[in-house]
Every structure is written in structure tokens, then in C-alpha cells.
PDB file of C-alpha atoms in Angstrom:
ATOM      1  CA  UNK A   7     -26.498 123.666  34.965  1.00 79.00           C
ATOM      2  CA  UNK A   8     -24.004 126.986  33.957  1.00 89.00           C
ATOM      3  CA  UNK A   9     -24.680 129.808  35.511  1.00 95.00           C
ATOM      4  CA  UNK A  10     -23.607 133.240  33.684  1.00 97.00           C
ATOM      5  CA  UNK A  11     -22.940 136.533  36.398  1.00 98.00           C
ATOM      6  CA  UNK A  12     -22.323 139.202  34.711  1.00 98.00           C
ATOM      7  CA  UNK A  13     -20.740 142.021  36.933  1.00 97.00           C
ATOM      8  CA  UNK A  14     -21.239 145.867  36.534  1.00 97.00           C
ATOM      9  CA  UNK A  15     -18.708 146.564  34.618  1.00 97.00           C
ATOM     10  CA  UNK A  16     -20.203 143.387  32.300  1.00 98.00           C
ATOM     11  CA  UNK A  17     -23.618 145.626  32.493  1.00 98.00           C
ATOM     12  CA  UNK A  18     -21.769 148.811  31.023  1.00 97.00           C
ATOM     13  CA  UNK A  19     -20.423 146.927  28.548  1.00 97.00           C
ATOM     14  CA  UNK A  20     -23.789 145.932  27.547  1.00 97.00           C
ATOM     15  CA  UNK A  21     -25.438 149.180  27.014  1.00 95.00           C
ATOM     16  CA  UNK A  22     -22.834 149.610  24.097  1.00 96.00           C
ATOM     17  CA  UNK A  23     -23.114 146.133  22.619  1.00 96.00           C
ATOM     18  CA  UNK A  24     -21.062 147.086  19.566  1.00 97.00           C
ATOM     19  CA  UNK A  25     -17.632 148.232  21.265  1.00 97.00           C
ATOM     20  CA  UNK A  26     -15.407 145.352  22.095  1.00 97.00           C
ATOM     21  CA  UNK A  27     -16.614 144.749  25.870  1.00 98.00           C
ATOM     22  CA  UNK A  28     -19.459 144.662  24.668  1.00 98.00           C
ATOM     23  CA  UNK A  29     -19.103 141.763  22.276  1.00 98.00           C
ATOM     24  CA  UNK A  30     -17.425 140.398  24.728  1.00 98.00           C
ATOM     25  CA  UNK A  31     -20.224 140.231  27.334  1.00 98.00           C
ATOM     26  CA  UNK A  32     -22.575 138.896  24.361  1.00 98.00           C
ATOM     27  CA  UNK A  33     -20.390 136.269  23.754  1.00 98.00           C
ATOM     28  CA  UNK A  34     -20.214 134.849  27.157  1.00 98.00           C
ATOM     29  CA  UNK A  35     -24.255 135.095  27.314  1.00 98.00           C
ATOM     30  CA  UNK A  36     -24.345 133.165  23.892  1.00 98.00           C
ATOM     31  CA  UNK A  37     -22.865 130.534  26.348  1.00 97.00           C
ATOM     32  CA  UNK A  38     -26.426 130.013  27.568  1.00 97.00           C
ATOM     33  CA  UNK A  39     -28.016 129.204  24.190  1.00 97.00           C
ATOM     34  CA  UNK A  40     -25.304 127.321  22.893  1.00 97.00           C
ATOM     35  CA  UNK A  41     -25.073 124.921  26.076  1.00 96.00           C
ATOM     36  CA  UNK A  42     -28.693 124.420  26.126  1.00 96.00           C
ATOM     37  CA  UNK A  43     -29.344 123.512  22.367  1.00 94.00           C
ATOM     38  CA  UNK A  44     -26.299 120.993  22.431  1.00 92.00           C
ATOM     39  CA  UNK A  45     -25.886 119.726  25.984  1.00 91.00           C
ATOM     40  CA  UNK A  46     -29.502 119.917  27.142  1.00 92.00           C
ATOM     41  CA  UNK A  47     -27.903 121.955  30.213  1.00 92.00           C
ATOM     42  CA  UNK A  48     -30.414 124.333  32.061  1.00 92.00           C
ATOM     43  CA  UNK A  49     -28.209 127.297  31.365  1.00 95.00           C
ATOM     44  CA  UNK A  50     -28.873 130.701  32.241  1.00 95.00           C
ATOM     45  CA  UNK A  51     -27.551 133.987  33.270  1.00 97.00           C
ATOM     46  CA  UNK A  52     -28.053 136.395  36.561  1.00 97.00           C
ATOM     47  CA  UNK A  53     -27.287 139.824  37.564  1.00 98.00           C
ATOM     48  CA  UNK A  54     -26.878 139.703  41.258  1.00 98.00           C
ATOM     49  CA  UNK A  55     -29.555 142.919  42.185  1.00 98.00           C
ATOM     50  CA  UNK A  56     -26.398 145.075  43.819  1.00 98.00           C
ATOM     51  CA  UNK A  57     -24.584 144.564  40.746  1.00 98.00           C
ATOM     52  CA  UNK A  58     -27.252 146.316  39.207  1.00 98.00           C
ATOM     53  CA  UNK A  59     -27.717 148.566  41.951  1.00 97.00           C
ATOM     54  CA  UNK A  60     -24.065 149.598  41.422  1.00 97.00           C
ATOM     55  CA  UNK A  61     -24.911 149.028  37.132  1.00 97.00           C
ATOM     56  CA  UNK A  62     -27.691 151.944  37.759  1.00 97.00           C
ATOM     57  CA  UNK A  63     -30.118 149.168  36.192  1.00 97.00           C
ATOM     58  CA  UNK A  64     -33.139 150.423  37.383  1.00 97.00           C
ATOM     59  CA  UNK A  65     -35.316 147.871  35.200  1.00 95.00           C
ATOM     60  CA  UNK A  66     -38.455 150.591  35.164  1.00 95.00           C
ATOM     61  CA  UNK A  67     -36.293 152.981  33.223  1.00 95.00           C
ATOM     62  CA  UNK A  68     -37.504 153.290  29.644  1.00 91.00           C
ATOM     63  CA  UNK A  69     -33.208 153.479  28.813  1.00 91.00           C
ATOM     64  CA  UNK A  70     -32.966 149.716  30.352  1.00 93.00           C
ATOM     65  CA  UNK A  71     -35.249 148.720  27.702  1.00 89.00           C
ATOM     66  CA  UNK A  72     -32.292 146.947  25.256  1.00 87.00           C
ATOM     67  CA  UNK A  73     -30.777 145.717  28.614  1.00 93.00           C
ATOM     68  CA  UNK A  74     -34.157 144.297  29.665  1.00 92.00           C
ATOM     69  CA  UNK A  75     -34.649 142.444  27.058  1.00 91.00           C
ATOM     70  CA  UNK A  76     -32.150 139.871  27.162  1.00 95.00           C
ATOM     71  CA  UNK A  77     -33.428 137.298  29.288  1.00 96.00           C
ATOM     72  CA  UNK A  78     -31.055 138.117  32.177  1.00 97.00           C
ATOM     73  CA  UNK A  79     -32.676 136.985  35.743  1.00 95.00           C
ATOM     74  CA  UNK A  80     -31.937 139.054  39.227  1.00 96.00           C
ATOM     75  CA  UNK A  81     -30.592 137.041  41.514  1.00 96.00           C
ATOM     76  CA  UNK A  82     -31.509 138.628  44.746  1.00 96.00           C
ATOM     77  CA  UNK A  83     -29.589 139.985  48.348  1.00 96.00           C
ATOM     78  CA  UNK A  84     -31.606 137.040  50.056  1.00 96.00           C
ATOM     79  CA  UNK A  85     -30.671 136.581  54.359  1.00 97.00           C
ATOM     80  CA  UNK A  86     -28.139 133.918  53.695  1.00 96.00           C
ATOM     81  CA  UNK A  87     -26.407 135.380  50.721  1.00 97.00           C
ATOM     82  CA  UNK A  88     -25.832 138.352  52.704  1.00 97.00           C
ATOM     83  CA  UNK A  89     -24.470 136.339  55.617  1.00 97.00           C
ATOM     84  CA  UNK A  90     -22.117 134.944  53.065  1.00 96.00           C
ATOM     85  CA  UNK A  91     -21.543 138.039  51.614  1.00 97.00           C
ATOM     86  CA  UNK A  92     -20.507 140.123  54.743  1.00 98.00           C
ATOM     87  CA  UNK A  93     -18.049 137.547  55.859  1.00 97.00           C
ATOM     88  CA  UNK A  94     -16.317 138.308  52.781  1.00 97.00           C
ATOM     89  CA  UNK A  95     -16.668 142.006  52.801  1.00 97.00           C
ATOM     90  CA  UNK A  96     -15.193 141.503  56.152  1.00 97.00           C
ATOM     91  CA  UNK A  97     -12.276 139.023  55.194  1.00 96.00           C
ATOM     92  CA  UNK A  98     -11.088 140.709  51.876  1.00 96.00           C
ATOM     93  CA  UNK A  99     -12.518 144.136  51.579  1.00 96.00           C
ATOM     94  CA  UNK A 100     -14.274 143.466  47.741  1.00 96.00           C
ATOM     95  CA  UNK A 101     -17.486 146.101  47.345  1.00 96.00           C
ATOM     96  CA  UNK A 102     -20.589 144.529  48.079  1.00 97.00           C
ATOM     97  CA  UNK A 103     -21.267 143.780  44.879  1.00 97.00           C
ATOM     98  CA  UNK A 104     -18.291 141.916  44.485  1.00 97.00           C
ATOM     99  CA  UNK A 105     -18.476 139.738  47.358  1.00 97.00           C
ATOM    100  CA  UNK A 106     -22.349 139.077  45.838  1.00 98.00           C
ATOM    101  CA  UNK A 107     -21.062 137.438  43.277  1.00 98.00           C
ATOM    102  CA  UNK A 108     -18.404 135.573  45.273  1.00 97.00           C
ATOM    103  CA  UNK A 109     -21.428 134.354  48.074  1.00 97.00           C
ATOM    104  CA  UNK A 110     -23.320 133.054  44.564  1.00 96.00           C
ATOM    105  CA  UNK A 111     -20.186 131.244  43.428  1.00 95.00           C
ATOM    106  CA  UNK A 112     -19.781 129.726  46.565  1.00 92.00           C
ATOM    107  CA  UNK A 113     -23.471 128.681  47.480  1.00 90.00           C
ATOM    108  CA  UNK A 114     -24.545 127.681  44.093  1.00 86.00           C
ATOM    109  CA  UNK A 115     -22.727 124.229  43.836  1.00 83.00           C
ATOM    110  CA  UNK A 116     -22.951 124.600  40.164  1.00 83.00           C
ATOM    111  CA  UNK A 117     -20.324 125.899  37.438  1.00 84.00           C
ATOM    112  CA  UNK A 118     -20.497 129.380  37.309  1.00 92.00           C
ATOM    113  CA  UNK A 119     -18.606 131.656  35.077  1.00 96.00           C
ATOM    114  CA  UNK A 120     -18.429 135.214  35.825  1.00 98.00           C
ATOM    115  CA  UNK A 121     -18.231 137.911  33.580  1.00 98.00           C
ATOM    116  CA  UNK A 122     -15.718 141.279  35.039  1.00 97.00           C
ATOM    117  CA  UNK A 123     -13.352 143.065  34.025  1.00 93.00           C
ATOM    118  CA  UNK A 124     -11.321 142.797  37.578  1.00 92.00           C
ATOM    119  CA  UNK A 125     -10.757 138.683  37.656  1.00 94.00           C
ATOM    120  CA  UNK A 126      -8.060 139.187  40.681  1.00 93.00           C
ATOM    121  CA  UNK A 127     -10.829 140.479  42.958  1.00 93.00           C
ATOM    122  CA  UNK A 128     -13.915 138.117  42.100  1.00 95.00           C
ATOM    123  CA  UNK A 129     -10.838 135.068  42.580  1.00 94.00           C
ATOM    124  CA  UNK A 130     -10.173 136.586  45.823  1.00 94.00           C
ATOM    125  CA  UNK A 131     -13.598 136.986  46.809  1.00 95.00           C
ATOM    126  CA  UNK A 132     -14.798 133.395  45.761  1.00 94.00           C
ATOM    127  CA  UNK A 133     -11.658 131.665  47.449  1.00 92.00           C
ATOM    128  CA  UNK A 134     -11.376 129.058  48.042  1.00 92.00           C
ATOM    129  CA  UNK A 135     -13.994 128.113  45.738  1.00 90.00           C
ATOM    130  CA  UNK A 136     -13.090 128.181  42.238  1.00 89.00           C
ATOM    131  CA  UNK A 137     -14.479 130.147  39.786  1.00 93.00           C
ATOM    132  CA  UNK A 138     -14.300 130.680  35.827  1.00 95.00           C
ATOM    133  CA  UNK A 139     -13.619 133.992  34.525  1.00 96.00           C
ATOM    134  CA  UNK A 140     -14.332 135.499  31.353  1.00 96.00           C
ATOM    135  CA  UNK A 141     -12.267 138.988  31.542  1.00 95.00           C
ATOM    136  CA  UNK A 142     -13.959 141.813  29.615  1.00 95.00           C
TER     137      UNK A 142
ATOM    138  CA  UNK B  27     -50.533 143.840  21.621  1.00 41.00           C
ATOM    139  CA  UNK B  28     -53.978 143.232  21.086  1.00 43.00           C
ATOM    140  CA  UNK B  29     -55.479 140.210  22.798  1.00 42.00           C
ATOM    141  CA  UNK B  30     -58.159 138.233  20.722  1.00 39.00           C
ATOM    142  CA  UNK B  31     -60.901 136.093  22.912  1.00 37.00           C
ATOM    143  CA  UNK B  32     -61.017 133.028  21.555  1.00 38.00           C
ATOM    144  CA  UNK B  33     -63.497 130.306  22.382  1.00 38.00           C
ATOM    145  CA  UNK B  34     -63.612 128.135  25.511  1.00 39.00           C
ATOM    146  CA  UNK B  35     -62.306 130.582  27.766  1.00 38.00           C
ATOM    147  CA  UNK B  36     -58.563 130.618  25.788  1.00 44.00           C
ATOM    148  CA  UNK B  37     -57.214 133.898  24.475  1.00 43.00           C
ATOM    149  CA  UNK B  38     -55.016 134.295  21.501  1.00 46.00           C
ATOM    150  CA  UNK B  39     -52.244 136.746  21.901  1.00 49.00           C
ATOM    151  CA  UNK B  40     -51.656 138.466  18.967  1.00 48.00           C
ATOM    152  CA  UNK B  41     -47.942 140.883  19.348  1.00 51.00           C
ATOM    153  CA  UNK B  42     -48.440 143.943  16.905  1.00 59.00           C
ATOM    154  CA  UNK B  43     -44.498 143.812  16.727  1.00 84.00           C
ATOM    155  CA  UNK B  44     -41.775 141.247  17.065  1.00 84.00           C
ATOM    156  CA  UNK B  45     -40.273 143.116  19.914  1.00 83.00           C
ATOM    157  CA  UNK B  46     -43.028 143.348  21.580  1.00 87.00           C
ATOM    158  CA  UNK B  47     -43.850 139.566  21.378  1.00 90.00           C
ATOM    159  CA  UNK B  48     -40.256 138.956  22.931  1.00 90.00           C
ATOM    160  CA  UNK B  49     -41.454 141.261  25.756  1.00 89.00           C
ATOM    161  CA  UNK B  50     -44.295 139.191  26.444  1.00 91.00           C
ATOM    162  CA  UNK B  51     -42.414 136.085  26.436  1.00 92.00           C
ATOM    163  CA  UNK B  52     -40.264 136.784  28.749  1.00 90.00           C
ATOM    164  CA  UNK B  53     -42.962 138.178  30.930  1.00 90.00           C
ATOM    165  CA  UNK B  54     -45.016 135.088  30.773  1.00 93.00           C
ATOM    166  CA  UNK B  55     -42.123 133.189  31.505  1.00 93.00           C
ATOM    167  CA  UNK B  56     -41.077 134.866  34.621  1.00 89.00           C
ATOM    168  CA  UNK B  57     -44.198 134.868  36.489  1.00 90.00           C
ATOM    169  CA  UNK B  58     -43.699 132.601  39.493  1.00 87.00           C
ATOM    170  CA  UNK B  59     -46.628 130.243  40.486  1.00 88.00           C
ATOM    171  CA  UNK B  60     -48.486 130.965  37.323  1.00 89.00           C
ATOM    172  CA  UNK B  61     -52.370 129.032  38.123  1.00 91.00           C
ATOM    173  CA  UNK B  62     -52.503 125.880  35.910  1.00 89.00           C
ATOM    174  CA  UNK B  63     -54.991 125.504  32.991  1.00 89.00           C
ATOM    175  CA  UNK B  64     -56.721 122.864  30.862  1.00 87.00           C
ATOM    176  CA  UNK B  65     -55.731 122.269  27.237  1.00 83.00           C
ATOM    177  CA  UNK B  66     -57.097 120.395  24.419  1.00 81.00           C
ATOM    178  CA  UNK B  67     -53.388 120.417  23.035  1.00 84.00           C
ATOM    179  CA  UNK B  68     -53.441 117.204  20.807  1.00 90.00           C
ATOM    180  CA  UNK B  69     -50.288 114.918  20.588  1.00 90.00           C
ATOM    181  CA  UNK B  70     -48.715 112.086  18.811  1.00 94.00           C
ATOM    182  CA  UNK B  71     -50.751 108.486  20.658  1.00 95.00           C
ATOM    183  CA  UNK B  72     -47.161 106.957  21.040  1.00 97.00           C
ATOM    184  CA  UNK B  73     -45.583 109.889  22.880  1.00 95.00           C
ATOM    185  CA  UNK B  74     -48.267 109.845  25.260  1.00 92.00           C
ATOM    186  CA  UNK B  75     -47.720 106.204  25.991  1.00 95.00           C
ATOM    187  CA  UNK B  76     -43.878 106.980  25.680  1.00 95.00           C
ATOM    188  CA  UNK B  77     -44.511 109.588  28.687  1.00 94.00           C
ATOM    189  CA  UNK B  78     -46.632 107.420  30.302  1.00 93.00           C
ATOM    190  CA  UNK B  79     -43.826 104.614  30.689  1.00 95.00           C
ATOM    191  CA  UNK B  80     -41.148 107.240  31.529  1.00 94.00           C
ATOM    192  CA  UNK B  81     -43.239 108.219  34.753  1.00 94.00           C
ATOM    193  CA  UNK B  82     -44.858 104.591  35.545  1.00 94.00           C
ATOM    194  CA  UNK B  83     -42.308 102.582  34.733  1.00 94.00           C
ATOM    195  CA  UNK B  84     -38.987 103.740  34.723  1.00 95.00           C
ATOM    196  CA  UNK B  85     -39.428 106.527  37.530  1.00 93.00           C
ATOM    197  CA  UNK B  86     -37.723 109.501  35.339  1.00 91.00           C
ATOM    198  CA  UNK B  87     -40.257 111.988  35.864  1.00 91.00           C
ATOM    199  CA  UNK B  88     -42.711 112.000  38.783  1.00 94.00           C
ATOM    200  CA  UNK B  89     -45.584 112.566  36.315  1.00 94.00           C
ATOM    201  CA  UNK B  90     -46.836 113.253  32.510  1.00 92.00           C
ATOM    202  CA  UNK B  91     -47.697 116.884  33.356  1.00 90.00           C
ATOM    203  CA  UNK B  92     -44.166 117.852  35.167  1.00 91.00           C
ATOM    204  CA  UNK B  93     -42.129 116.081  32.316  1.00 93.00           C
ATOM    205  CA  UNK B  94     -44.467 117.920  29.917  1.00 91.00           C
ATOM    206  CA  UNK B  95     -44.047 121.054  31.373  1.00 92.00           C
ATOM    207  CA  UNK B  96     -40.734 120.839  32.334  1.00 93.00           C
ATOM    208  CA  UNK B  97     -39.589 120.367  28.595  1.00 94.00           C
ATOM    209  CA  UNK B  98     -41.663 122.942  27.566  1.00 94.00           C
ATOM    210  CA  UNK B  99     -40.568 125.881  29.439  1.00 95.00           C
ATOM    211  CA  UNK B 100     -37.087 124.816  28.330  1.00 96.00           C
ATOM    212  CA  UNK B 101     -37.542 124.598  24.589  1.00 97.00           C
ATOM    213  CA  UNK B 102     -39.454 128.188  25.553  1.00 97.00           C
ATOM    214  CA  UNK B 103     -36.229 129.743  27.422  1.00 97.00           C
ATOM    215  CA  UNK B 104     -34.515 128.612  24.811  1.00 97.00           C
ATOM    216  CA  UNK B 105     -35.874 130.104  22.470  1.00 97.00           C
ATOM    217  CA  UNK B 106     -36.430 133.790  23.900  1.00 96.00           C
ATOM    218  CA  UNK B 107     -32.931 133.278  24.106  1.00 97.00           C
ATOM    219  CA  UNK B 108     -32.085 132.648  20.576  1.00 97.00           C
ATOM    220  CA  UNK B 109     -34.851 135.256  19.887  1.00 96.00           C
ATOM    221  CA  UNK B 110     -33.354 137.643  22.441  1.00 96.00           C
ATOM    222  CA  UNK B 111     -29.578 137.743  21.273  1.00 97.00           C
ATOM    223  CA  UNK B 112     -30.567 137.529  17.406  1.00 96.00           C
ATOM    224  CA  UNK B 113     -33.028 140.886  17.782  1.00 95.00           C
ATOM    225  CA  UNK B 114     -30.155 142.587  19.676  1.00 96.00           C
ATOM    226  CA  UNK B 115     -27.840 141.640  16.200  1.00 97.00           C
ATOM    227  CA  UNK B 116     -30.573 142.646  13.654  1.00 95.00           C
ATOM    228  CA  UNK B 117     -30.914 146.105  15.261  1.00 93.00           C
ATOM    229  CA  UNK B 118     -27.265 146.541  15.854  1.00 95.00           C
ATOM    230  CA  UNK B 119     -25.494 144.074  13.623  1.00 97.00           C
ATOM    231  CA  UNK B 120     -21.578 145.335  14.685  1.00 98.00           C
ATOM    232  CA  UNK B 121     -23.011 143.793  18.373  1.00 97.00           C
ATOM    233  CA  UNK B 122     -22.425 139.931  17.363  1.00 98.00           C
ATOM    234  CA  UNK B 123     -19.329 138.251  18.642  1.00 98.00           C
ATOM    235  CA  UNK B 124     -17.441 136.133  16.319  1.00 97.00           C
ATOM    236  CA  UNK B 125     -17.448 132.630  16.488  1.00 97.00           C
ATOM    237  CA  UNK B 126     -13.902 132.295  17.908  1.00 98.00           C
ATOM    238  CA  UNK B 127     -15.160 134.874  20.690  1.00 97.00           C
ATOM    239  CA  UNK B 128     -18.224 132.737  21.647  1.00 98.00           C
ATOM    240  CA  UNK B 129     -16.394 129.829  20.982  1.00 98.00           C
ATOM    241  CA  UNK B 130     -13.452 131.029  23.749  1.00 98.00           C
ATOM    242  CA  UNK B 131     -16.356 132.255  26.522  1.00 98.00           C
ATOM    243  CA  UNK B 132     -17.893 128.297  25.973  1.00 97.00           C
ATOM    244  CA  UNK B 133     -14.253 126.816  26.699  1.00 97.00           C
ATOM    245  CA  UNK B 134     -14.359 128.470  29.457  1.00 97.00           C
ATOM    246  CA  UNK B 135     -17.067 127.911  30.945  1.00 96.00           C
ATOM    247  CA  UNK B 136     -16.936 124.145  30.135  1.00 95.00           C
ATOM    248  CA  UNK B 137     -13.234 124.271  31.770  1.00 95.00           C
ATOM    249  CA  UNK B 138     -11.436 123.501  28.280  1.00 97.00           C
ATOM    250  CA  UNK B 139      -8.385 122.917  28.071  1.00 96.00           C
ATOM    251  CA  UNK B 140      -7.807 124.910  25.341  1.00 97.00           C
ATOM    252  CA  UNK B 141      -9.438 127.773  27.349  1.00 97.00           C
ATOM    253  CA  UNK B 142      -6.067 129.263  28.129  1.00 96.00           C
ATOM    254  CA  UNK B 143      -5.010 129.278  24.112  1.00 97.00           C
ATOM    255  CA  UNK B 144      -7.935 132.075  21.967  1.00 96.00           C
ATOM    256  CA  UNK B 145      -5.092 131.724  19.154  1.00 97.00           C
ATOM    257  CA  UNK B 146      -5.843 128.114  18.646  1.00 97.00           C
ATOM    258  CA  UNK B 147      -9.423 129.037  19.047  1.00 98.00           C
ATOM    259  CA  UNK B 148      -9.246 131.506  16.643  1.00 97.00           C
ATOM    260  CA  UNK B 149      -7.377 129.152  14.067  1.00 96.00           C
ATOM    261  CA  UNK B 150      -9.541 126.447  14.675  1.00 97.00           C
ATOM    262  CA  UNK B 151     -12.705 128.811  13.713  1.00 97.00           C
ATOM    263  CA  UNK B 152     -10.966 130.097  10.835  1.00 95.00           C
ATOM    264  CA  UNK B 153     -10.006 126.392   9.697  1.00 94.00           C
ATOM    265  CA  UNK B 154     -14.055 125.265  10.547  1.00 95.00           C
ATOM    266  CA  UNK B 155     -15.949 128.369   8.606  1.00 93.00           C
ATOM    267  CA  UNK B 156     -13.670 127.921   5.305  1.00 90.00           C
ATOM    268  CA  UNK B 157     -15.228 124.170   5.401  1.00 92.00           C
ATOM    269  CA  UNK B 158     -18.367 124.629   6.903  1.00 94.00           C
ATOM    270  CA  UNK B 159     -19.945 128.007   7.064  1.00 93.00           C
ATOM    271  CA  UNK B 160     -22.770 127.332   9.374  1.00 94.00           C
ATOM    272  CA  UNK B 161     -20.528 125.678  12.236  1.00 95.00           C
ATOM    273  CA  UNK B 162     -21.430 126.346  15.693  1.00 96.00           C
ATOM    274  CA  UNK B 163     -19.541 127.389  18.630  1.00 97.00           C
ATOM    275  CA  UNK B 164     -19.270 123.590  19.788  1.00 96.00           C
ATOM    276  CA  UNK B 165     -18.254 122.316  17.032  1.00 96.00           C
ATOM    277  CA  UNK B 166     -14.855 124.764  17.003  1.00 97.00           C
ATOM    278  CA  UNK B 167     -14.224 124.344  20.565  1.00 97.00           C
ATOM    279  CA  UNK B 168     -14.160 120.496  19.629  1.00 96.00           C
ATOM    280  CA  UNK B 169     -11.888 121.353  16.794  1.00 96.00           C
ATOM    281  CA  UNK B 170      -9.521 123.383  18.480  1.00 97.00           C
ATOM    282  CA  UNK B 171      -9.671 120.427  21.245  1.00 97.00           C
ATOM    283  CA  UNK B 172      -8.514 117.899  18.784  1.00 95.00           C
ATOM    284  CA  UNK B 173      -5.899 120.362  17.581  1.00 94.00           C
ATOM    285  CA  UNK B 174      -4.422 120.923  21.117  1.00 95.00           C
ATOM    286  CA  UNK B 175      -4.511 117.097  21.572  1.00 93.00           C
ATOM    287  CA  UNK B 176      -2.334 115.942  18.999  1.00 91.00           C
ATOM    288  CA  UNK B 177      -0.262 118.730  19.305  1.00 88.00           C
ATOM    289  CA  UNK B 178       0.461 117.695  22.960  1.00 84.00           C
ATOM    290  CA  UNK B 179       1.229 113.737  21.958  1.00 78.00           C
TER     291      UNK B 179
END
């Protein structure tokens, strides 16, 4: 299984899919089709919910409706993660959605690619865990 | 949407648009602990029996219905996917990566070596489309793979 995370820069990009981070972002969640029609992999792709929090992707707002529509799952702020999460707030400073991200990478003992524009700081975050980056 | 009552208690859903239907798609498909119904679906006899051996016999699947419905929401994911992305490009057709871009993002997230080289990438794309126009992103990355490879021997 690939998991997609798209950060909120990756969300911005998204609600102008036609300039060139935008493209970019569409071409990492392309990833998700493509793996599951040839490698039968249960791909998908996530938006941690303070990603979108710091995104402004309030999912009742008739303006998220293009972003909405892609088949993007929340991954929620659930007791654990946030353990996770505040140890790395605490260890490396990263916002917290950053170190979201980083406490998914960690926990999910799956591939994960994450999609940002600020690679140094999600490698950071997710050490020592490594992590793939697609840099918007 | 308008929702026609069918017979027996099943409803066809009839979308009014195809955005709409996409909507609903995903909706269905993200409701958690949906209640389970009965179906008169008809299948192929031998896929039946080949299910039947999967689960009884060779322990893949812990029964008919799971492997059944496993499958299914996949092929159905799938396809909102598909459906999803391929909307977004109708509407706004500047939107859709190139091949060599979707083709990079897959190396790496599949840990490619050739991850590291989006001019090989792009080559091999180039090289693919000239000879085959409907090429997938796959199909470049193992391209571009092949190129790296004998390049490094």
C-alpha cells in the first residue's frame, strides 16, 4: 500500500491546478491510479486534518467543491498521532502540521510519499524514518 | 439526482449530471459501517466455485462475501479515481501533468532508481510516445529504468 500526503502548500497548489505546482500535485496523486491499475496496490492519498486546517479546507465551503472532489481522505489528529506529533514539535520545532505528517510517516509502516514544497523540514520531522518526497 | 424506486425494496440512482454522480460515489464510498444488503446480482457458475475454493480450500480469503466485497470497493476506488482526475482535466484541460511528470512522482514513490534523473525520464517519455502514443506512466518509468541500466554497465 502507497500512501500520498499532500501538505498545505500541496493543497494551494491544488486550487490552481493549471499553474505548475499545481500539475505537480496532480501528478503525484495520479500515483494512486496508476499503482492500483498495474500493481493491484491499495493506493490512496490523505490530507492530515491540520494540514487542512492550516490549507483553510473547510470541506463545507461551496469554494472546496473542485478540491472535494478528488477522492482525497482526512487522516485525522487521533490521541496517539498527537503523542507522536508533540514529541516532534518538541524535538525539532516543525508547525504542527508538519510534524502531522512526520507522526503519519512514522506510524504508518507503509511507503509514503509526501507532497511539500519544504522537503528539508518534513526529512527532519520524519527522522529517522525515511520518507519520499515529491518537491512542489 | 433523482432516485427511482425500483422493485424489491432496491432503488436505482439515477445522477442528473456526471459531476454529480462522482459526488455520490465518493459519498457512498466513504460511509463507514454501511448495513449489508441482499442481492440477486447474477455471476459466471465457475467464478462462484473459483471463490468458493479460494476461501475453502486454499485459505486466501476468509469468505466469498469479504473477497467479493473487498474487490469490489477496489475496482470502485479505482475508478472514482480515474473518474475524479479525468473530470478535473476535461474542465480545465492545461491541469494534466505530462507523462514524464507523472511518470517522475511514480519513480519516486516506488524508490526508482532513476528517481534522482527527470531528464532521463523525460527522454525516455519522449522516446515511448513517438512509438506508442497511449503508453502509461509504468511503462516509461520501466523504459527510463532499462536506459539507466545499461548506461551504468
Amino acid at each position: 500500500m502507497t500512501t500520498v500526503i499532500l501538505d498545505s502548500e500541496a493543497i494551494t497548489a491544488l486550487r490552481k491546478p493549471a499553474s505548475a505546482k499545481g500539475r505537480a500535485v496532480l501528478a503525484a496523486l495520479e500515483v494512486v491510479p496508476a499503482q492500483r491499475k498495474r500493481r493491484r496496490i491499495n493506493a490512496h492519498a490523505i490530507v492530515p486534518t491540520t494540514v487542512r486546517v492550516e490549507a483553510h479546507w473547510n470541506r463545507r465551503d461551496p469554494a472546496a467543491a473542485t478540491l472535494n472532489r478528488l477522492p482525497i481522505l482526512d487522516s485525522t489528529l487521533t490521541s496517539d498521532i498527537a503523542n507522536h506529533a508533540s514529541d516532534i514539535v518538541e524535538s525539532t520545532g516543525v508547525s504542527v502540521a508538519d510534524a502531522h505528517i512526520a507522526a503519519l510517516v512514522a506510524t504508518s509502516g507503509q511507503p509514503a510519499v509526501v507532497v511539500t514544497s519544504d522537503p528539508r523540514d518534513i526529512e527532519r520531522a520524519s527522522a529517522p524514518h525515511r520518507v519520499r518526497v515529491i518537491r512542489l | 439526482m433523482t432516485v427511482v424506486p425500483q422493485m424489491c425494496g432496491t432503488f436505482s440512482i439515477v445522477p442528473t449530471t456526471h459531476a454529480t454522480a462522482l459526488d455520490r460515489l465518493s459519498a457512498l464510498l466513504r460511509i463507514e459501517n454501511s448495513p449489508t444488503v441482499n442481492t440477486s446480482m447474477r455471476i459466471p457458475e465457475n467464478l462462484r466455485d473459483a471463490a468458493a475454493l479460494v476461501v475453502d480450500e486454499l485459505g486466501l480469503a476468509t469468505s466469498t462475501t469479504t473477497l467479493t466485497t473487498e474487490s469490489l470497493r477496489f475496482e470502485l476506488e479505482t475508478a472514482l479515481w480515474r473518474a475524479s482526475l479525468d473530470a478535473l482535466y476535461a474542465h480545465d484541460p492545461a491541469s494534466r501533468p505530462s507523462l514524464a511528470q507523472t511518470a517522475h512522482a511514480l519513480a519516486v514513490a516506488e524508490d526508482s532508481p532513476v528517481a534522482e534523473y527527470p531528464e532521463l525520464i523525460e527522454d525516455a517519455a519522449q522516446a515511448i510516445v513517438d512509438r506508442h502514443p497511449t503508453a502509461e506512466p509504468h511503462d516509461v518509468l520501466l523504459w527510463a529504468e532499462a536506459l539507466h541500466s545499461a548506461a551504468s554497465t
